[in-house]
Tab-separated table of C-alpha atoms and ligand atoms in Angstrom:
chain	number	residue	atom	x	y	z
A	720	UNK	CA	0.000	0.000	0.000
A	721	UNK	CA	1.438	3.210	-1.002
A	722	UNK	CA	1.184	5.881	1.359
A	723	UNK	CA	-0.643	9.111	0.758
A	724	UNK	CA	1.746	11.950	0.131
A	725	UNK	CA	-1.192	14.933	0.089
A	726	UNK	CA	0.266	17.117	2.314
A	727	UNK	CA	-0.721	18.121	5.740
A	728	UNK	CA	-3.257	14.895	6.117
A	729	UNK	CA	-4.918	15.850	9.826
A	730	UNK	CA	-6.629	12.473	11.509
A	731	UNK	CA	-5.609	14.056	14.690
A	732	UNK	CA	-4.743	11.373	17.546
A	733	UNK	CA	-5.280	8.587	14.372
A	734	UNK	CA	-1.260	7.497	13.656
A	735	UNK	CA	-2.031	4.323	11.197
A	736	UNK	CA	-4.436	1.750	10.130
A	737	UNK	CA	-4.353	-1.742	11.401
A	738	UNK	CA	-5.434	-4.856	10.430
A	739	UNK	CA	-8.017	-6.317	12.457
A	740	UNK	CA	-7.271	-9.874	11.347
A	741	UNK	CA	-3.396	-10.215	11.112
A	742	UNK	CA	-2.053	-7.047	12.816
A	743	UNK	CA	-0.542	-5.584	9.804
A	744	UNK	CA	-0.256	-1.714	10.075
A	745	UNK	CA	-0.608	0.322	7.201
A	746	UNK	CA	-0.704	4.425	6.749
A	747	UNK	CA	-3.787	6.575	7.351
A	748	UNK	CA	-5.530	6.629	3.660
A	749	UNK	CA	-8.843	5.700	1.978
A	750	UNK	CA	-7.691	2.043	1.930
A	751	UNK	CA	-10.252	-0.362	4.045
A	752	UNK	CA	-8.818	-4.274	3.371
A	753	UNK	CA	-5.547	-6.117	4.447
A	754	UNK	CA	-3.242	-6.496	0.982
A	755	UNK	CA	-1.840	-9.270	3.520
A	756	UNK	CA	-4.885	-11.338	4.468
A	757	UNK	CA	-7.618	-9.452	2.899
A	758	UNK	CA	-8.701	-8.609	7.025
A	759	UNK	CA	-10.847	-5.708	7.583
A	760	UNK	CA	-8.471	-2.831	8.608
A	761	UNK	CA	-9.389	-0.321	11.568
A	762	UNK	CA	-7.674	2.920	12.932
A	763	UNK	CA	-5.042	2.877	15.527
A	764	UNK	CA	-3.963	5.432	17.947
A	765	UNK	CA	-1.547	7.507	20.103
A	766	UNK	CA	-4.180	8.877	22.307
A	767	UNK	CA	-3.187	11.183	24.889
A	768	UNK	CA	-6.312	11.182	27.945
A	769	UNK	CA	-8.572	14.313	28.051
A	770	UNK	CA	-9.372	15.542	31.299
A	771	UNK	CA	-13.515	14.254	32.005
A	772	UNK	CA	-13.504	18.464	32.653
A	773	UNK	CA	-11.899	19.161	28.695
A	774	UNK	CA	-14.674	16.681	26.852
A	775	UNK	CA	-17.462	18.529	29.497
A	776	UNK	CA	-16.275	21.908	28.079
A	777	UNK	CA	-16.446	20.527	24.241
A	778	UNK	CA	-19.925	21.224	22.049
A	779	UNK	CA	-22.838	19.485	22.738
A	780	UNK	CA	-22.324	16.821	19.819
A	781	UNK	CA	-19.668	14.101	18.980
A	782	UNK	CA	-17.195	16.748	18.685
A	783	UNK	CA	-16.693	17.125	22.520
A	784	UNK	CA	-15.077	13.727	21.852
A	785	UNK	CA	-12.559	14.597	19.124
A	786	UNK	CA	-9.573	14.073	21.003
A	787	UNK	CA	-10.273	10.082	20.835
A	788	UNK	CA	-11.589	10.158	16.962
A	789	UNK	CA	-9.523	10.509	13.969
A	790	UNK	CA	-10.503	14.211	13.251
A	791	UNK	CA	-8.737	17.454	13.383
A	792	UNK	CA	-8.287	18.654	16.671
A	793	UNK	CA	-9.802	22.023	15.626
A	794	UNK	CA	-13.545	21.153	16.215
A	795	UNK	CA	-14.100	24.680	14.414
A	796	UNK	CA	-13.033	23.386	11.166
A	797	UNK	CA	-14.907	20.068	11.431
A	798	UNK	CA	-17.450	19.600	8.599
A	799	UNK	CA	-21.180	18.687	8.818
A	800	UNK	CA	-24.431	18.472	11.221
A	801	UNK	CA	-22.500	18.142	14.536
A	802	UNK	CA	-24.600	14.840	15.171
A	803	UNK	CA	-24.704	13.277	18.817
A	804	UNK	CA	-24.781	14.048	22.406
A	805	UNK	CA	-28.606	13.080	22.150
A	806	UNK	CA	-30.924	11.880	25.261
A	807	UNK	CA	-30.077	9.633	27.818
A	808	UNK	CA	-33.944	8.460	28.676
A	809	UNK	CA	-34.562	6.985	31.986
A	810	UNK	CA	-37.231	4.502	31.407
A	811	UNK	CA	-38.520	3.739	34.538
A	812	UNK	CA	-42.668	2.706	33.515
A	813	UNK	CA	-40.462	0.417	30.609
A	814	UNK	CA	-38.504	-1.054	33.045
A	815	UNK	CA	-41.348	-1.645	35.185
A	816	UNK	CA	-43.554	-3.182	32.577
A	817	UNK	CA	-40.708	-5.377	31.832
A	818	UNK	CA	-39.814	-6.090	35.830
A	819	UNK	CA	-36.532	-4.438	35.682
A	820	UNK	CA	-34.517	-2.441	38.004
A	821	UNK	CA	-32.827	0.406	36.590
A	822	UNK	CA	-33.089	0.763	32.569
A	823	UNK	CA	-32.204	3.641	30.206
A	824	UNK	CA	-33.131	4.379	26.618
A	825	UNK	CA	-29.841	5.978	24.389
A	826	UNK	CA	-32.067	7.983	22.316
A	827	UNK	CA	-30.798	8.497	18.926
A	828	UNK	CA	-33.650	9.758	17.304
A	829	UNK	CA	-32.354	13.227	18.079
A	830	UNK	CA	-29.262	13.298	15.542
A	831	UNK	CA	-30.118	15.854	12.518
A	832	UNK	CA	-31.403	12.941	10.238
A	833	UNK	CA	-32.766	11.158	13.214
A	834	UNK	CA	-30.811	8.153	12.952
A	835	UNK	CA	-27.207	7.368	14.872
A	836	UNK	CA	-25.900	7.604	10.777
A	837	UNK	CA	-25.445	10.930	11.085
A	838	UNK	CA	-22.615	9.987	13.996
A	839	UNK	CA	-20.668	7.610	11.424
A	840	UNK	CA	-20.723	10.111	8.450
A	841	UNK	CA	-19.828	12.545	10.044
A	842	UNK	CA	-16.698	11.563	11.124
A	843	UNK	CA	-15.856	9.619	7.476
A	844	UNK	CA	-17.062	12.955	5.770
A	845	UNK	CA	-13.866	14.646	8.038
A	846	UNK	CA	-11.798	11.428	6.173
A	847	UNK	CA	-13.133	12.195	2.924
A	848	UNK	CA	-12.296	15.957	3.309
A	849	UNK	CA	-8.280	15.103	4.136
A	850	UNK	CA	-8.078	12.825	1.440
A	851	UNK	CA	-9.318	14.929	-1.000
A	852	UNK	CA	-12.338	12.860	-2.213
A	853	UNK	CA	-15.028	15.508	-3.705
A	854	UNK	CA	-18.013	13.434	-3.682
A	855	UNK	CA	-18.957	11.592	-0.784
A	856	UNK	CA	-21.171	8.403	-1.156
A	857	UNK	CA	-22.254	4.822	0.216
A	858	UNK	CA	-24.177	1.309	0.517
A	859	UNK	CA	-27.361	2.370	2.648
A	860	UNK	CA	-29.993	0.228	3.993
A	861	UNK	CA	-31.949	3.482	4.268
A	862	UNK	CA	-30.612	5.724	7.427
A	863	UNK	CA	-27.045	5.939	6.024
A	864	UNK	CA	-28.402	7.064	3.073
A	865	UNK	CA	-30.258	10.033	4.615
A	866	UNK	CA	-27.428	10.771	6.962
A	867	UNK	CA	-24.553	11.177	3.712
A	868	UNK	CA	-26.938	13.118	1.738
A	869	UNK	CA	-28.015	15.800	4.262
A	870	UNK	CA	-24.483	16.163	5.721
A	871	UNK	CA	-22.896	16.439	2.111
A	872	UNK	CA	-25.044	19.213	1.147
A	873	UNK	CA	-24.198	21.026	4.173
A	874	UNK	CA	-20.494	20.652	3.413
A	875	UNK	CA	-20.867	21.681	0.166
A	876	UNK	CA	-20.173	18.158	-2.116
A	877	UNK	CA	-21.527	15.702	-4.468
A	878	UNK	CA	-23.116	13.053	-3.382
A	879	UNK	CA	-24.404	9.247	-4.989
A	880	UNK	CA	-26.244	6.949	-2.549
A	881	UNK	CA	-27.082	3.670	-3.855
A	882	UNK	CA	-29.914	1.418	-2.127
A	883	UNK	CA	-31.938	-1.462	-2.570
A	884	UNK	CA	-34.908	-0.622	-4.890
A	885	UNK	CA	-37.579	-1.687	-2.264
A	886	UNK	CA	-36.676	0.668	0.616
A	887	UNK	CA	-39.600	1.942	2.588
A	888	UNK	CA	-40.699	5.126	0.818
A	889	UNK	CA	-40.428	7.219	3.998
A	890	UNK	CA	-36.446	6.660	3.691
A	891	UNK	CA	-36.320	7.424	-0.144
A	892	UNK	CA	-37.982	10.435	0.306
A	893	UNK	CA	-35.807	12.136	2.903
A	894	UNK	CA	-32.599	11.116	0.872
A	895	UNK	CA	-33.987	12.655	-2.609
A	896	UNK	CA	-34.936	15.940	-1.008
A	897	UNK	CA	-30.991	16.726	-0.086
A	898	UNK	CA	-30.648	16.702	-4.196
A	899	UNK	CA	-27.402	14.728	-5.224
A	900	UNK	CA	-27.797	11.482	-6.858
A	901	UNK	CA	-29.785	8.675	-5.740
A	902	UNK	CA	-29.589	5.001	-7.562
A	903	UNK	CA	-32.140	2.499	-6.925
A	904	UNK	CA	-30.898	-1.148	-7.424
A	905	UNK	CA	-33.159	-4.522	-7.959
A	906	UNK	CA	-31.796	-6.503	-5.716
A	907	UNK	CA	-30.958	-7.001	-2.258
A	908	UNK	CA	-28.117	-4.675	0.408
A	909	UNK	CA	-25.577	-7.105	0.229
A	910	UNK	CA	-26.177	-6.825	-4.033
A	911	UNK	CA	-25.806	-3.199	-3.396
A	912	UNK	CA	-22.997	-3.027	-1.263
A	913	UNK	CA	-21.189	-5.740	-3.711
A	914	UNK	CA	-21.706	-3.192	-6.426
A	915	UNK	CA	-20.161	-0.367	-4.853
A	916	UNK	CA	-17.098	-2.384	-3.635
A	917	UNK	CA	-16.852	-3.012	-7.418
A	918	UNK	CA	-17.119	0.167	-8.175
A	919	UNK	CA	-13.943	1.129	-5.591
A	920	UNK	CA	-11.141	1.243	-8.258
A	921	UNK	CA	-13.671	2.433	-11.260
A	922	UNK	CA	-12.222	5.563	-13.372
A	923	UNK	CA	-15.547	6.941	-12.672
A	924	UNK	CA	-15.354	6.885	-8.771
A	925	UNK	CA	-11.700	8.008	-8.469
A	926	UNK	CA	-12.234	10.814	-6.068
A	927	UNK	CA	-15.566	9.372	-4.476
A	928	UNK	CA	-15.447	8.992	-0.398
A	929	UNK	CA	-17.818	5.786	-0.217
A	930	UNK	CA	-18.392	5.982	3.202
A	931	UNK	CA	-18.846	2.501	4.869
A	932	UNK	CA	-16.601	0.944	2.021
A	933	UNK	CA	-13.527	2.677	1.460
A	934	UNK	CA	-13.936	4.701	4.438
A	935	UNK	CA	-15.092	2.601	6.772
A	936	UNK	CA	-12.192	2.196	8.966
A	937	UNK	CA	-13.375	6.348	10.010
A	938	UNK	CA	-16.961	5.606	9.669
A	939	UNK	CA	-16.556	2.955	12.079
A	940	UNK	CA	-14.980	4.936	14.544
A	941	UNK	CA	-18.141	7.478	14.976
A	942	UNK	CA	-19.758	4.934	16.592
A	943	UNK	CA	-17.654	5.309	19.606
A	944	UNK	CA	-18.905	8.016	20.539
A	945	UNK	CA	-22.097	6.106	21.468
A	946	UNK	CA	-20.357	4.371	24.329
A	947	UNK	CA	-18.562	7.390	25.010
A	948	UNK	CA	-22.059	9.315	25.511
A	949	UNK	CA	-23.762	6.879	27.561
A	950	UNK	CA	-20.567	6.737	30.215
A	951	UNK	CA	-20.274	10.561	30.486
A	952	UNK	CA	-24.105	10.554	30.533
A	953	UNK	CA	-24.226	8.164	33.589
A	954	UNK	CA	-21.726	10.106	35.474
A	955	UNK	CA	-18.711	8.741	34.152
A	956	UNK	CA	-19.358	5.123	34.711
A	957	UNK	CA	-20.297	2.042	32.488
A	958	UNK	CA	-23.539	-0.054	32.465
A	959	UNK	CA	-23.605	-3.292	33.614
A	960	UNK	CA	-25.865	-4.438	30.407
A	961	UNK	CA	-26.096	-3.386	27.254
A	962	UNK	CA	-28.715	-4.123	23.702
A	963	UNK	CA	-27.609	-2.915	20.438
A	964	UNK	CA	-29.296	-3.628	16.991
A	965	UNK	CA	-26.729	-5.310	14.833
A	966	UNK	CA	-26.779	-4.750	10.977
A	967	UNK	CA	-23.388	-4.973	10.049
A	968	UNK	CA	-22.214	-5.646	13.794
A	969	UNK	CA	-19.658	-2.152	13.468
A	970	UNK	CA	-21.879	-0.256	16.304
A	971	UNK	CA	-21.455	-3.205	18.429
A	972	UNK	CA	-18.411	-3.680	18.370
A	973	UNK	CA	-17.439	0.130	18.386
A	974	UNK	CA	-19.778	0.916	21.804
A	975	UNK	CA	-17.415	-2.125	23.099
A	976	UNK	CA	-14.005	-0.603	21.908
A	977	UNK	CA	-15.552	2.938	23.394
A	978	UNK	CA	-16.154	1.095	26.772
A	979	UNK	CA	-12.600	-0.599	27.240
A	980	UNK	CA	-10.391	2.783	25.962
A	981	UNK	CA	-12.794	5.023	28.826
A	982	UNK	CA	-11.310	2.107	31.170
A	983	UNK	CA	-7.642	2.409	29.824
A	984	UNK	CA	-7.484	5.979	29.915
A	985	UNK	CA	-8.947	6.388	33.305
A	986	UNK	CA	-11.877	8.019	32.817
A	987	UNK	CA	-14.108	5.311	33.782
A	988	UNK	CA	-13.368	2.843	36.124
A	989	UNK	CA	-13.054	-0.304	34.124
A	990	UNK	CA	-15.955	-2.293	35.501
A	991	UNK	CA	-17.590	-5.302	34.019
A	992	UNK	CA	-20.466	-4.989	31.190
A	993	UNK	CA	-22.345	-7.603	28.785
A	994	UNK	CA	-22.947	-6.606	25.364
A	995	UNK	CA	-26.054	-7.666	23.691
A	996	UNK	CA	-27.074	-7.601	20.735
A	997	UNK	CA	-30.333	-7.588	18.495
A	998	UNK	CA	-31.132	-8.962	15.571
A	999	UNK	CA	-34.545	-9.261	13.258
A	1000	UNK	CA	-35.348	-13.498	12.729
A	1001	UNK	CA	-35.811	-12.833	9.230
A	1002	UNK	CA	-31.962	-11.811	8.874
A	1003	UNK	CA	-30.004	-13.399	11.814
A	1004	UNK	CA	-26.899	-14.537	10.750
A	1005	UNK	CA	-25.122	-13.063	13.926
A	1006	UNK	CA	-27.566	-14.177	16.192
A	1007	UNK	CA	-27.329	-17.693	14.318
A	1008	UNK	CA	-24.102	-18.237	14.287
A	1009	UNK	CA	-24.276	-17.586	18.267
A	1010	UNK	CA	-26.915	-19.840	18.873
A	1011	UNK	CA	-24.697	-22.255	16.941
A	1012	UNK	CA	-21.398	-21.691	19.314
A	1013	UNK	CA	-19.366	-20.685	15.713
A	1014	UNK	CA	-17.298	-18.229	14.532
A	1015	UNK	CA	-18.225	-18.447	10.716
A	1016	UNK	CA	-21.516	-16.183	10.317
A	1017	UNK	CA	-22.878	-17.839	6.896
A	1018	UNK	CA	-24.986	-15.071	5.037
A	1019	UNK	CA	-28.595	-15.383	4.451
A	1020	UNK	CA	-30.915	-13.760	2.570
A	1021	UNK	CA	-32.809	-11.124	4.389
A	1022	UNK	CA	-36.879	-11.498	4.813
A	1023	UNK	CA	-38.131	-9.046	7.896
A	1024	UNK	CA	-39.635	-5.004	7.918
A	1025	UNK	CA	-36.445	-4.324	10.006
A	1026	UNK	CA	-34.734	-3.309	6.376
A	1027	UNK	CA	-32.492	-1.102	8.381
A	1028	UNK	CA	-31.033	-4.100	10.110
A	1029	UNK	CA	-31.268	-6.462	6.693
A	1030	UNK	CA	-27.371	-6.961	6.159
A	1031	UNK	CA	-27.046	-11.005	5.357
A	1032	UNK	CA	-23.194	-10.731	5.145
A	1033	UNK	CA	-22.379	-8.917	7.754
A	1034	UNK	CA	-18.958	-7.475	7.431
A	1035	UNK	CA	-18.192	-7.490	11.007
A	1036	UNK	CA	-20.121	-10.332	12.371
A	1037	UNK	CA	-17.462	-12.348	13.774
A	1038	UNK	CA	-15.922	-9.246	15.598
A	1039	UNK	CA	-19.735	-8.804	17.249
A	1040	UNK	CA	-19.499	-12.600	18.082
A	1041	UNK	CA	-16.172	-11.854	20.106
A	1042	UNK	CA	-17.498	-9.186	21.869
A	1043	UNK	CA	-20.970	-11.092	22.978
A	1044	UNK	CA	-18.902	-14.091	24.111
A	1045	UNK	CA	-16.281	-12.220	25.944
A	1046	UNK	CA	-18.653	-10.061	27.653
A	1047	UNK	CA	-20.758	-12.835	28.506
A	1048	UNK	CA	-23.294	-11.407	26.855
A	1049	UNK	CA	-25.561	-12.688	23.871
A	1050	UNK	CA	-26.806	-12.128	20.526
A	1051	UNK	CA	-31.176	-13.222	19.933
A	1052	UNK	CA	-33.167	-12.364	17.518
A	1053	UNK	CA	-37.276	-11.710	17.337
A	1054	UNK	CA	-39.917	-12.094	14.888
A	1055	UNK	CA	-41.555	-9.243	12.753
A	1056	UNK	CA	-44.397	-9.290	15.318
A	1057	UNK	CA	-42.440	-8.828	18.187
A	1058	UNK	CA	-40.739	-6.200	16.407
A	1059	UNK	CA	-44.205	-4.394	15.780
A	1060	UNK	CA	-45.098	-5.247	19.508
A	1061	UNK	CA	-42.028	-3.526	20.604
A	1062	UNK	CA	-42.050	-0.483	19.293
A	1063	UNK	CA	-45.557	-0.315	20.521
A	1064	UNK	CA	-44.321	-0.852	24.076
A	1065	UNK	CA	-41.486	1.375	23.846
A	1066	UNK	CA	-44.130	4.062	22.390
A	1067	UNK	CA	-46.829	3.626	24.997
A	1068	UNK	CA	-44.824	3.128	28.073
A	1069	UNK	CA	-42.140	5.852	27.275
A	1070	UNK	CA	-43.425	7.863	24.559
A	1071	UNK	CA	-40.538	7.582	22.309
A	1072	UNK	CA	-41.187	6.333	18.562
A	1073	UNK	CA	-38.895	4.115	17.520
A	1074	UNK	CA	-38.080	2.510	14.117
A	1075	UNK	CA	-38.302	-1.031	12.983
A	1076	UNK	CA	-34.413	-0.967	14.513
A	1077	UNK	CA	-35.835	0.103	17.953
A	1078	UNK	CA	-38.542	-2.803	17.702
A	1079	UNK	CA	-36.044	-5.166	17.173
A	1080	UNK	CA	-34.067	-3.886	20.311
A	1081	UNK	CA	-36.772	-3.480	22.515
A	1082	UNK	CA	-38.055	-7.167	21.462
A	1083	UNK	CA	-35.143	-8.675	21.875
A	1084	UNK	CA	-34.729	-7.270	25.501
A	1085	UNK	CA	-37.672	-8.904	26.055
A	1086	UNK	CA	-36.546	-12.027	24.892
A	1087	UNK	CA	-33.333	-12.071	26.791
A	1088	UNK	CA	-35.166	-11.138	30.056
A	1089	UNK	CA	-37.884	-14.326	29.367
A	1090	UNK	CA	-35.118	-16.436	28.278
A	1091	UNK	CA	-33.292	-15.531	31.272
A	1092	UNK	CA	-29.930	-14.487	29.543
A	1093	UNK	CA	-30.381	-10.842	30.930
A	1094	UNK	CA	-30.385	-9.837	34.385
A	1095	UNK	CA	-33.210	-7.837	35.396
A	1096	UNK	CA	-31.817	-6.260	38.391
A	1097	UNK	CA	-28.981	-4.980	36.342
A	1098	UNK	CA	-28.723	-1.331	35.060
A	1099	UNK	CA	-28.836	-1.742	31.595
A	1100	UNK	CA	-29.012	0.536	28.456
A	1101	UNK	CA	-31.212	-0.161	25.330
A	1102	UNK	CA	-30.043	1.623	22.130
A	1103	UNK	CA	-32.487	3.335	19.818
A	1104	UNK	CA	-30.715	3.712	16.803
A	1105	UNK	CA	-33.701	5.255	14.634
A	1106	UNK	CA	-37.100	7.243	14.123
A	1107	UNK	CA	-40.349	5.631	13.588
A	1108	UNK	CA	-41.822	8.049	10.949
A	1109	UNK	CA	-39.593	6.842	8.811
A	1110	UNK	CA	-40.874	3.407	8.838
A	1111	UNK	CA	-44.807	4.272	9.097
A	1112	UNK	CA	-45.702	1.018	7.310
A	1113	UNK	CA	-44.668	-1.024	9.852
A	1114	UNK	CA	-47.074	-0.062	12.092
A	1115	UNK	CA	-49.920	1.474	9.692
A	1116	UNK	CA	-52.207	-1.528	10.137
A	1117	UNK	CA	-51.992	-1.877	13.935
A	1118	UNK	CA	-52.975	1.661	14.928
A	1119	UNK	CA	-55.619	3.966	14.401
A	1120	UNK	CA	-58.167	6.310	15.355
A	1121	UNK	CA	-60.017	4.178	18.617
A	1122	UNK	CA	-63.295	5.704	17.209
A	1123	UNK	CA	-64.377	7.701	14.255
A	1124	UNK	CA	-67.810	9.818	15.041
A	1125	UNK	CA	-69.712	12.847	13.760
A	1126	UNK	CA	-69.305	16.057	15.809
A	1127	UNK	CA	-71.694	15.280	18.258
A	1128	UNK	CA	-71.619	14.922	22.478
A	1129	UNK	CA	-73.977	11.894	22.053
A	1130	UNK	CA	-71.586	10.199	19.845
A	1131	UNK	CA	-68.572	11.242	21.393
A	1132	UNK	CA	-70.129	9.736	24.994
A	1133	UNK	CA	-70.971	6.392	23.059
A	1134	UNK	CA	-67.615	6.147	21.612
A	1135	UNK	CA	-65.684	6.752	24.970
A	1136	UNK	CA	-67.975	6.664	27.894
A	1137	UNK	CA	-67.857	3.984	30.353
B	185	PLP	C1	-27.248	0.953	10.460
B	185	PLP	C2	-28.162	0.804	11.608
B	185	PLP	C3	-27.864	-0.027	12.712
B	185	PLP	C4	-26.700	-0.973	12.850
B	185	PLP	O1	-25.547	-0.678	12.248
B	185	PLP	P1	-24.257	-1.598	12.138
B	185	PLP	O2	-23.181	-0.734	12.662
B	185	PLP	O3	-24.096	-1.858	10.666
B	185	PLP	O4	-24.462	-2.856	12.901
B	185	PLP	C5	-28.738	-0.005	13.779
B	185	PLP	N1	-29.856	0.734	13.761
B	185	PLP	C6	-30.184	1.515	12.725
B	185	PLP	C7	-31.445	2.282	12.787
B	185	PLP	C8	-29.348	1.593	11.609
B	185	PLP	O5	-29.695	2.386	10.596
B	186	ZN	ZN1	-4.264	-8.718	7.574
């Protein structure tokens, strides 16, 4: 791999890229795959421990973390929607529904495209902007796709999303209306995702950032900042338990890597946690491949509403596995109905609207507590990753009006009187 000789490349505390497979190191640049082993490569640092008092002084968004991400340390300069630092929910009538002790709800229907996306982008779109790659793009199962587009146009630069053809209309919609390019394919995320890995290399895409493919080592990374949130949020401590929705497995395994540098440097104290995660039935290959006590995830083809979640080759599956089994954690899975049930309980008993994701979370929280792989006396933290009005459908023939009347007391008393 040659290295990148632009001059003046900033990643701040980021000092090389490593490969997460065989250990090879290689230098910061828009390169994402071993030459050695083919291994998924992933930044490495020299980080140098903020003061809990510096990050409290920082901007209310990811940015208060820069010191640990590979971004200029001049937050100033840094490019986008300033994503993050979203709501910490304490969900007591949840946890009570569900006979729990203490549980909290990581919110991430706040972020400026109301998905955690915009966390991820942002910090590749920083990559993309010291490599010198003019039009930023990706592989999106439908939140990534909003996320690039509305945090391109902001910076000023082309962008090209490319998703599967049948993506719920509510996530097509908010993608188109950034303007840029958007390219529908027949066929399936992992079809998509092949294509644009094929299209790495391409004359055509020479200066194109594609975010979670040739950038992905930095997109990765912004998904740190989700464990880094929820310890500065508890008072500078970890959770005992967390659930995460696992598409690809990165946020996973990133809210893990978050959790053990906060120990390292001292800014936590390193107590135990179990990572969960979650995982739709209809596209489970994580959760599978658990079940199975293996390593090898075999893809499947996805079948479930939670399209957000509907990776069936999921890049970093095994590294998700790791983390479940080291944690002593686990990774479940729940049908489409339980999906649809929970993001009706998280609605009624909290009042926050997740999406198909947040169903699948919720569910599978359930399930862990039934199946008695999740302590309920445990303070635990359920991510919600995404916004139910982007995935309307889902829930469109399960809720209405309770009664529909003319504008009358008489009626109004028949409809709702006791
Ligand atoms: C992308 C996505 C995830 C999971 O992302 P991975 O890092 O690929 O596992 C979870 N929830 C929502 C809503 C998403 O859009
Ligand atoms: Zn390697």
């Amino acid at each position: 791999m040659t290295a990148v000789d632009a001059p003046a490349l900033d990643f701040g505390p980021a000092t090389h890229l490593t490969c997460r497979a065989c250990g090879e190191q290689y230098p910061l640049g828009a390169a994402y795959a071993c030459i050695e082993c083919f291994g998924p490569l992933e930044v490495g640092y020299q980080l140098a421990t903020p003061t809990r008092e510096q990050i409290a002084a920082g901007p209310p968004s990811i940015w208060r973390y820069a010191s640990l991400l590979p971004v200029p340390a001049d937050i100033a300069e840094l490019p986008g929607l300033h994503p993050g630092y979203t709501k910490l929910v304490r969900a007591d009538n949840l946890a009570r529904a569900l006979g729990m002790r203490r549980l909290w709800v990581k919110d991430d229907t706040g972020n400026p495209t109301h998905s955690f996306k915009d966390r991820v982008v942002a910090v590749a779109l920083s990559a993309a902007r010291q490599l010198g790659l003019r039009t930023l793009s990706c592989a999106s199962t439908g939140n990534l796709a909003n996320a690039v587009a509305a945090a391109a146009a902001r910076a000023g630069m082309d962008h090209v999303v490319v998703i599967p053809a049948d993506l719920e209309s509510g996530k097509v919609i908010t993608t188109a209306v950034y303007g840029g390019s958007l390219v529908a394919v027949q066929g399936t995320y992992d079809d998509v995702n092949r294509l644009c890995s094929e299209l790495i290399g391409d004359p055509l895409t020479s200066s194109w950032g594609f975010v979670n493919v040739n950038l992905r080592p930095y997109y990765a990374e912004g998904s740190k900042s989700l464990g880094y949130e929820v310890a500065e949020q508890l008072g500078w401590r970890l959770p005992q338990q967390v659930v995460i929705p696992v598409a690809s497995g990165s946020l996973l395994t990133k809210v893990d890597k978050a959790f053990r540098e906060l120990g390292t440097l001292g800014l936590v104290e390193a107590t135990p946690y179990r990572v969960f995660g979650a995982q739709a039935t209809g596209c489970s290959p994580v959760a599978q491949a658990f079940r199975a006590g293996i390593d090898v995830v075999r893809p499947v083809k996805p079948q479930t509403i939670a399209k957000s979640l509907a990776i069936g080759n999921p890049a970093d599956g095994p590294y998700a596995l790791d983390v479940a089994r080291r944690t002593g954690g686990a990774i479940a899975d729940v049908s489409d109905e339980e999906v649809v049930a929970g993001i009706r309980l998280l609605a009624e008993t909290e009042g926050i609207f997740a999406e198909t994701a947040g169903g699948v979370t919720v569910a599978t929280l359930q399930h862990l507590l039934a199946t008695g792989q999740l302590d309920p006396g445990a303070e635990t933290v359920v991510y919600n990753t995404g916004d139910g009005l982007k995935t309307l459908d889902a829930v469109a023939s399960q809720v209405g009006p309770t009664a529909t009347i003319a504008p009358s007391l008489e009626e109004f008393r028949a409809a709702l009187g006791g």
